[in-house]
JSON list of C-alpha atoms in Angstrom, two decimals:
[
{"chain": "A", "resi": 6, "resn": "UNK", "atom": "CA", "xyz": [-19.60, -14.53, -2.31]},
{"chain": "A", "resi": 7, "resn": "UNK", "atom": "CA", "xyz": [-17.63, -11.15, -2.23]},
{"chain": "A", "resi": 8, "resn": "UNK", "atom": "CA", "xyz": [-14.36, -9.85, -0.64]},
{"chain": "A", "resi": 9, "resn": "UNK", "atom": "CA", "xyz": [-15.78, -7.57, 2.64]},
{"chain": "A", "resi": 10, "resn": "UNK", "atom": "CA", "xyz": [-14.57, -4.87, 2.42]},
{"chain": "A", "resi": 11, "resn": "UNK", "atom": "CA", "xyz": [-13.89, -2.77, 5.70]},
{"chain": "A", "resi": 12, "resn": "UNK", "atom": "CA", "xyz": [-12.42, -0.09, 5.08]},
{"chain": "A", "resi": 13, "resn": "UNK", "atom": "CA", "xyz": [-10.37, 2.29, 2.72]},
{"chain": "A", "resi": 14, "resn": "UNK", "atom": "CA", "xyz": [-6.80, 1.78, 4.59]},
{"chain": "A", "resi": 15, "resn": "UNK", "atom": "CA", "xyz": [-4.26, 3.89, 2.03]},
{"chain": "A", "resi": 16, "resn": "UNK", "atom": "CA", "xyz": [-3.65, 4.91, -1.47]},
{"chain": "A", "resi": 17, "resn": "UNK", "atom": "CA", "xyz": [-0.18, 4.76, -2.51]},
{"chain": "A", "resi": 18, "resn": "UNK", "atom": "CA", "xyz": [1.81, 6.87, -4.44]},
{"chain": "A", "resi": 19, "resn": "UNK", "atom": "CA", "xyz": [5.44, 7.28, -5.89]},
{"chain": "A", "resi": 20, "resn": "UNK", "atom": "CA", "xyz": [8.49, 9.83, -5.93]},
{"chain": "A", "resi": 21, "resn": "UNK", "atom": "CA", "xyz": [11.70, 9.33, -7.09]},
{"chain": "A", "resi": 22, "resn": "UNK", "atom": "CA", "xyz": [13.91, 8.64, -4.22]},
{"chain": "A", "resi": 23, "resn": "UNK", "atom": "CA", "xyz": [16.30, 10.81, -4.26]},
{"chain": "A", "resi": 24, "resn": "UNK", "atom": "CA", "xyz": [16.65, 12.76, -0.69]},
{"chain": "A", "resi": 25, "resn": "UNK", "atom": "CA", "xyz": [15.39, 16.29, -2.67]},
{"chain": "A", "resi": 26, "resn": "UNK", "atom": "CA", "xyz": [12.23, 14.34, -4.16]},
{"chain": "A", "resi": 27, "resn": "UNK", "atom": "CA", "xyz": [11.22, 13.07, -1.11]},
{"chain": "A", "resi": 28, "resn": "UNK", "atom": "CA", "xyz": [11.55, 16.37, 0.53]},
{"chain": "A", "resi": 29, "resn": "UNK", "atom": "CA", "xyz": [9.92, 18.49, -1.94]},
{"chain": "A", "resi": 30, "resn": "UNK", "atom": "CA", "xyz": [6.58, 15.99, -1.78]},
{"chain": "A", "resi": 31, "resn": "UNK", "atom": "CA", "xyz": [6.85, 16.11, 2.05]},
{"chain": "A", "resi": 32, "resn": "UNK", "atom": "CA", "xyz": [6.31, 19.80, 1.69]},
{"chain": "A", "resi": 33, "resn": "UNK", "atom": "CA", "xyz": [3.95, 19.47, -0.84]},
{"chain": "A", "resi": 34, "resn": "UNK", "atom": "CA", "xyz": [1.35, 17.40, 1.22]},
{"chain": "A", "resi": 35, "resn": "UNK", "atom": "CA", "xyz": [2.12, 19.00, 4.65]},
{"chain": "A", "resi": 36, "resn": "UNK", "atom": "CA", "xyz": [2.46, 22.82, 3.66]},
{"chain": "A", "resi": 37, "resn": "UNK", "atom": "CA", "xyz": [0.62, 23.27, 0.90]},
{"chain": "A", "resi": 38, "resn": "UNK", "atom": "CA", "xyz": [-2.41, 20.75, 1.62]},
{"chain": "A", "resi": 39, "resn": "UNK", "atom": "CA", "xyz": [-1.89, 20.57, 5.26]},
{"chain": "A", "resi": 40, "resn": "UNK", "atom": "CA", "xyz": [-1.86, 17.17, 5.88]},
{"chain": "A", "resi": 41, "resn": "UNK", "atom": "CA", "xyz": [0.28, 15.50, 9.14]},
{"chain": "A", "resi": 42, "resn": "UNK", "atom": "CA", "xyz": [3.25, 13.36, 8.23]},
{"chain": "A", "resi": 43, "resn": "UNK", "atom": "CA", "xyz": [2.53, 10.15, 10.42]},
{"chain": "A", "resi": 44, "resn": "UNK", "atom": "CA", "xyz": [5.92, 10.12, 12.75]},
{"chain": "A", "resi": 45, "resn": "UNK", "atom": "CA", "xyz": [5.37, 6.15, 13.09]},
{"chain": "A", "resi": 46, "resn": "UNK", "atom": "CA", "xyz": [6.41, 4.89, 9.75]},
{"chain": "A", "resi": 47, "resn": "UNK", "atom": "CA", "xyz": [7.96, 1.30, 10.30]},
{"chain": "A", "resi": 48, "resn": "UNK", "atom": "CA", "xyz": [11.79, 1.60, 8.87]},
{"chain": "A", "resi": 49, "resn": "UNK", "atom": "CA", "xyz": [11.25, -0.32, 5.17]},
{"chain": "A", "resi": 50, "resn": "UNK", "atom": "CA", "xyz": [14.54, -1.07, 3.51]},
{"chain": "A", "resi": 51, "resn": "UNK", "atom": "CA", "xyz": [15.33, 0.45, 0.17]},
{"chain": "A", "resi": 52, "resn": "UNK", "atom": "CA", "xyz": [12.14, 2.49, 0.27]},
{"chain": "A", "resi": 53, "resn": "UNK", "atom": "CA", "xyz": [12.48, 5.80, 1.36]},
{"chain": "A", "resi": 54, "resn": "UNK", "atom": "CA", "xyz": [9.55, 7.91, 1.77]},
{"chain": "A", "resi": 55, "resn": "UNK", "atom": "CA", "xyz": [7.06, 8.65, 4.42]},
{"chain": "A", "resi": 56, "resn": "UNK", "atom": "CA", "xyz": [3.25, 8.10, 5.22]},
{"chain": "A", "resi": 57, "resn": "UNK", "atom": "CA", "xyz": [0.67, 11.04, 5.75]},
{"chain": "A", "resi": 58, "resn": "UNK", "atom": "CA", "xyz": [-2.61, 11.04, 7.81]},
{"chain": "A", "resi": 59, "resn": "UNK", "atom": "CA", "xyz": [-5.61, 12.29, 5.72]},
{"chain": "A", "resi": 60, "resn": "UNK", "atom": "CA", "xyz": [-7.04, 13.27, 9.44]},
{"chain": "A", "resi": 61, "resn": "UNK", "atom": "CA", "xyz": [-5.04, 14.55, 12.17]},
{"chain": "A", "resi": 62, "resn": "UNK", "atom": "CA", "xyz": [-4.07, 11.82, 14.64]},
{"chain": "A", "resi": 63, "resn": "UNK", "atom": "CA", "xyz": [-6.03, 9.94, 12.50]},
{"chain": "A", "resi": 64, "resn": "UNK", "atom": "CA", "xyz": [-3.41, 6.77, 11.48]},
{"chain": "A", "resi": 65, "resn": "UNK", "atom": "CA", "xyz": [-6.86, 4.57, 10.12]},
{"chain": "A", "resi": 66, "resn": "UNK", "atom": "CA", "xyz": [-6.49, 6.61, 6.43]},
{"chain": "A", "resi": 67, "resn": "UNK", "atom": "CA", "xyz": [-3.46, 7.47, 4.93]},
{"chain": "A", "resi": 68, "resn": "UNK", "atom": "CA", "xyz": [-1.47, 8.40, 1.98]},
{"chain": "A", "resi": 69, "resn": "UNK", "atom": "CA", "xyz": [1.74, 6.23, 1.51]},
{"chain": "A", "resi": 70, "resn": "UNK", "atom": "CA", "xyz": [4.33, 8.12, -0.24]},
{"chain": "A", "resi": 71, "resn": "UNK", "atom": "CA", "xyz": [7.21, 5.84, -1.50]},
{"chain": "A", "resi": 72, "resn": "UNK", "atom": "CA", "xyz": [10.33, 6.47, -3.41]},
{"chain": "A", "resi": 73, "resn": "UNK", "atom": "CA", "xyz": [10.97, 4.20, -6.29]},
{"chain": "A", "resi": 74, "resn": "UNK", "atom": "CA", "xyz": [11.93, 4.01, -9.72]},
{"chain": "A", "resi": 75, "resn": "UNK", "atom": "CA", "xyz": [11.71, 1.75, -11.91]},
{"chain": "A", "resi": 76, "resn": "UNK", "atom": "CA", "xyz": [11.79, -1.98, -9.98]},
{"chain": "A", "resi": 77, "resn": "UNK", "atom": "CA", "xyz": [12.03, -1.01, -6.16]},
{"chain": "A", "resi": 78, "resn": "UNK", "atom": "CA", "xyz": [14.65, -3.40, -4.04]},
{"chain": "A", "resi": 79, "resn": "UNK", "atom": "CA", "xyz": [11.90, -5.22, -2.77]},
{"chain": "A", "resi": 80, "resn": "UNK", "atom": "CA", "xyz": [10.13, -6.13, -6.42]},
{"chain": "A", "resi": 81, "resn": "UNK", "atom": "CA", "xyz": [10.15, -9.57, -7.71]},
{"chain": "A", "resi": 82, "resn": "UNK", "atom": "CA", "xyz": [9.02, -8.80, -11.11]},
{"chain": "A", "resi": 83, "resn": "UNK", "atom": "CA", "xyz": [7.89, -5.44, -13.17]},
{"chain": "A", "resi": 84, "resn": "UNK", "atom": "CA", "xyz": [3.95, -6.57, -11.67]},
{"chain": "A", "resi": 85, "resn": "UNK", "atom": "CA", "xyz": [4.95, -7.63, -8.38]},
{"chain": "A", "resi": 86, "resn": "UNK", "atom": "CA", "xyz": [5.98, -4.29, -6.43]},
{"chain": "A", "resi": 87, "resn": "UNK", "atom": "CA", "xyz": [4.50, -2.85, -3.76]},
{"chain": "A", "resi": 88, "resn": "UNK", "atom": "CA", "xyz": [5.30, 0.30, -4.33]},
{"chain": "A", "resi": 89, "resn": "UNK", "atom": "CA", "xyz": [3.45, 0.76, -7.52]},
{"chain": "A", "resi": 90, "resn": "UNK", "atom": "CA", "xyz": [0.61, 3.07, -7.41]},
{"chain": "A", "resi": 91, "resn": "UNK", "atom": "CA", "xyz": [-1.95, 1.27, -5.28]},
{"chain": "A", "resi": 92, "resn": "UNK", "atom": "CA", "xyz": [-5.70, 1.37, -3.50]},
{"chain": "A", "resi": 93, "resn": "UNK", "atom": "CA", "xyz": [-5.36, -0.98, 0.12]},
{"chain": "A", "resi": 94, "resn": "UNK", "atom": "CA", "xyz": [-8.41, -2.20, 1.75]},
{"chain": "A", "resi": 95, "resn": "UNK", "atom": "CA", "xyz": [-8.71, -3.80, 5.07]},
{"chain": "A", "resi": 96, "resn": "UNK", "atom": "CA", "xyz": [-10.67, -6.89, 4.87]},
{"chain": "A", "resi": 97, "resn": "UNK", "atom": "CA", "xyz": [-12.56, -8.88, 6.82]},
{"chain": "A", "resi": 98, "resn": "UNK", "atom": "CA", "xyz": [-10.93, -12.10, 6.76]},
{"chain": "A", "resi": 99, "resn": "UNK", "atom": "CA", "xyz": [-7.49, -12.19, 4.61]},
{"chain": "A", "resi": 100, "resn": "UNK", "atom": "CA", "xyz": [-7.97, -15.67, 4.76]},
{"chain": "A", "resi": 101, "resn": "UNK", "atom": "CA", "xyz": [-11.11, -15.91, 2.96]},
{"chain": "A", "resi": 102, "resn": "UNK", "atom": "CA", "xyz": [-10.15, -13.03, 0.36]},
{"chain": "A", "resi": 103, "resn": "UNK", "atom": "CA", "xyz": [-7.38, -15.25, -0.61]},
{"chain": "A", "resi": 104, "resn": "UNK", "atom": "CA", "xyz": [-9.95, -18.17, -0.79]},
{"chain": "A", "resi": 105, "resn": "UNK", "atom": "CA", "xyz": [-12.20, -16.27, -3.18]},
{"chain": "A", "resi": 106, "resn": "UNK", "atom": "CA", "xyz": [-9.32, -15.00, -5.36]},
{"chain": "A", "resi": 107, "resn": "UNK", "atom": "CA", "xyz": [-7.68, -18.95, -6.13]},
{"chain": "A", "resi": 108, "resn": "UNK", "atom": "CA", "xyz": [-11.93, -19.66, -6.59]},
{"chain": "A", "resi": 109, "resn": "UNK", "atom": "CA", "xyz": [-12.24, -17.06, -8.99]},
{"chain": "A", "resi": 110, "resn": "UNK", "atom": "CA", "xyz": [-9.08, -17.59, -10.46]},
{"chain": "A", "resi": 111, "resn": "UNK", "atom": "CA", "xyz": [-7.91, -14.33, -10.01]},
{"chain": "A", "resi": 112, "resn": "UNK", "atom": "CA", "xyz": [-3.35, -14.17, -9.83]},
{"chain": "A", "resi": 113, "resn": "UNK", "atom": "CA", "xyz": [-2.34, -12.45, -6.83]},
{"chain": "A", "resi": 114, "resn": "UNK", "atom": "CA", "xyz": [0.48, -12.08, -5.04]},
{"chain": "A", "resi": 115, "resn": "UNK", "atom": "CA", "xyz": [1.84, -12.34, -1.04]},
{"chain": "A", "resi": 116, "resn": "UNK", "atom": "CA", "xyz": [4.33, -9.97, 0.98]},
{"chain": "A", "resi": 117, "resn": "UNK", "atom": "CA", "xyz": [4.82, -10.88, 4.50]},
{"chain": "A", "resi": 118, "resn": "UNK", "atom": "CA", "xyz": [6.33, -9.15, 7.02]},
{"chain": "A", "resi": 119, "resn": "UNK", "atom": "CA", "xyz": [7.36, -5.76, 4.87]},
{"chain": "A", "resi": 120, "resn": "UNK", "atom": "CA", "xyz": [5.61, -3.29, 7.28]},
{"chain": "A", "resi": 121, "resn": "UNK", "atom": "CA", "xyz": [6.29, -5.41, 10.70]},
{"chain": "A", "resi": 122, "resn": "UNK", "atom": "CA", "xyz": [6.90, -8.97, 11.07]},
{"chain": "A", "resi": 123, "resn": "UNK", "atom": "CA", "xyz": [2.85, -10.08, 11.70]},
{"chain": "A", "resi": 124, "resn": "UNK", "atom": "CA", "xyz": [1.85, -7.98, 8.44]},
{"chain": "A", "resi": 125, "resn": "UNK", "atom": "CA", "xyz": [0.57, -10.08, 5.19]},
{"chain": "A", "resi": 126, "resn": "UNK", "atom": "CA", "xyz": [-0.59, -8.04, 2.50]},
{"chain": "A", "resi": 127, "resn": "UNK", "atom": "CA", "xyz": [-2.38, -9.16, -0.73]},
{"chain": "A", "resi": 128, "resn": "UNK", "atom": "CA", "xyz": [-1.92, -7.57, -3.96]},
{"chain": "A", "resi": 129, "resn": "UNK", "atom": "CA", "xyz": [-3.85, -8.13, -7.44]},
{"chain": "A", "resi": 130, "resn": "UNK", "atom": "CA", "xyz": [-4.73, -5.90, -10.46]},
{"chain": "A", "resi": 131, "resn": "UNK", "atom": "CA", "xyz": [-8.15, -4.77, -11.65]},
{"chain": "A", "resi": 132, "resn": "UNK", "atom": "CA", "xyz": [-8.98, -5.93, -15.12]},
{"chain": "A", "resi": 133, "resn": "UNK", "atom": "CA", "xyz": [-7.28, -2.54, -16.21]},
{"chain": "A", "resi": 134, "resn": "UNK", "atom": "CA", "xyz": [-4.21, -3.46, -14.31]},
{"chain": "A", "resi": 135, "resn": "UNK", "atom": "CA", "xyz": [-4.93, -0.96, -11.21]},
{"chain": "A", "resi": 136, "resn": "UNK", "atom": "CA", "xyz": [-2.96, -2.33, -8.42]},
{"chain": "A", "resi": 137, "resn": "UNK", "atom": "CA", "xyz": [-5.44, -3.47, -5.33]},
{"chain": "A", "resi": 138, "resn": "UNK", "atom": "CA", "xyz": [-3.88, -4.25, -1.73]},
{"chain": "A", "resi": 139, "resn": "UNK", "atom": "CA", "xyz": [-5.78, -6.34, 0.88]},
{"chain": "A", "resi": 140, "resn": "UNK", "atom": "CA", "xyz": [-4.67, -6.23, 4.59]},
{"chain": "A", "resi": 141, "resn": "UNK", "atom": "CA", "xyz": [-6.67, -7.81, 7.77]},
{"chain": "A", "resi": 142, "resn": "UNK", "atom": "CA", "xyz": [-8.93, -5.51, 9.38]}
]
């Protein structure tokens, strides 16, 4: 049995959050690689930053930009932050991914409601301590 997989949703990235940081990446992706800021970024509090689609219009792939350093507000240890560098998938069934994981003994973690009130996200490191989101398809 296997996590499915549906989808690459977002990688995400940091800045440091200063106001000038987060402008100067802003212009990075949207000038100089021509990618569209997504205008629809839910309000997240003590992260500053801003979300970019990879296609125009196109909210389904994205690049999350977030300003952090060091532990974000929202961190509940030096692991446990969301706003670590980070692949998300959409999966199938969130439910059964978090099934699998306690079978195969794997530590992961929960954040509900960050993004909007109905949104549960799943994090977990590779064995090289990559950072790997899961959200419901």
């Amino acid at each position: 049995m296997t996590i499915k997989i549906k989808k690459l949703l977002h990688v995400g990235v940091r800045v440091d959050p200063d106001e000038s940081s987060i402008n100067e990446a802003n212009t990075f992706y949207s000038d100089l690689l021509g990618l569209q800021i997504d205008t629809q970024r839910p309000e997240i509090k003590g992260i500053p930053g801003f979300w970019i689609n990879i296609s125009d219009g196109d909210r389904t792939q994205q690049i999350h930009v977030m300003g952090a350093t060091g532990a974000s507000p929202v961190s509940r240890s030096k692991t446990e932050d969301p706003t670590r560098m980070h692949i998300a998938f959409a999966v199938e069934s969130i439910e059964e991914a978090r099934t699998l994981l306690e079978k195969k003994r794997v530590k992961y973690w929960e954040y509900g409601g960050l993004v909007g009130q109905a949104s549960v996200q799943i994090f977990f490191e590779d064995p090289c301590g990559n950072m790997i989101e899961l959200q419901d398809n």
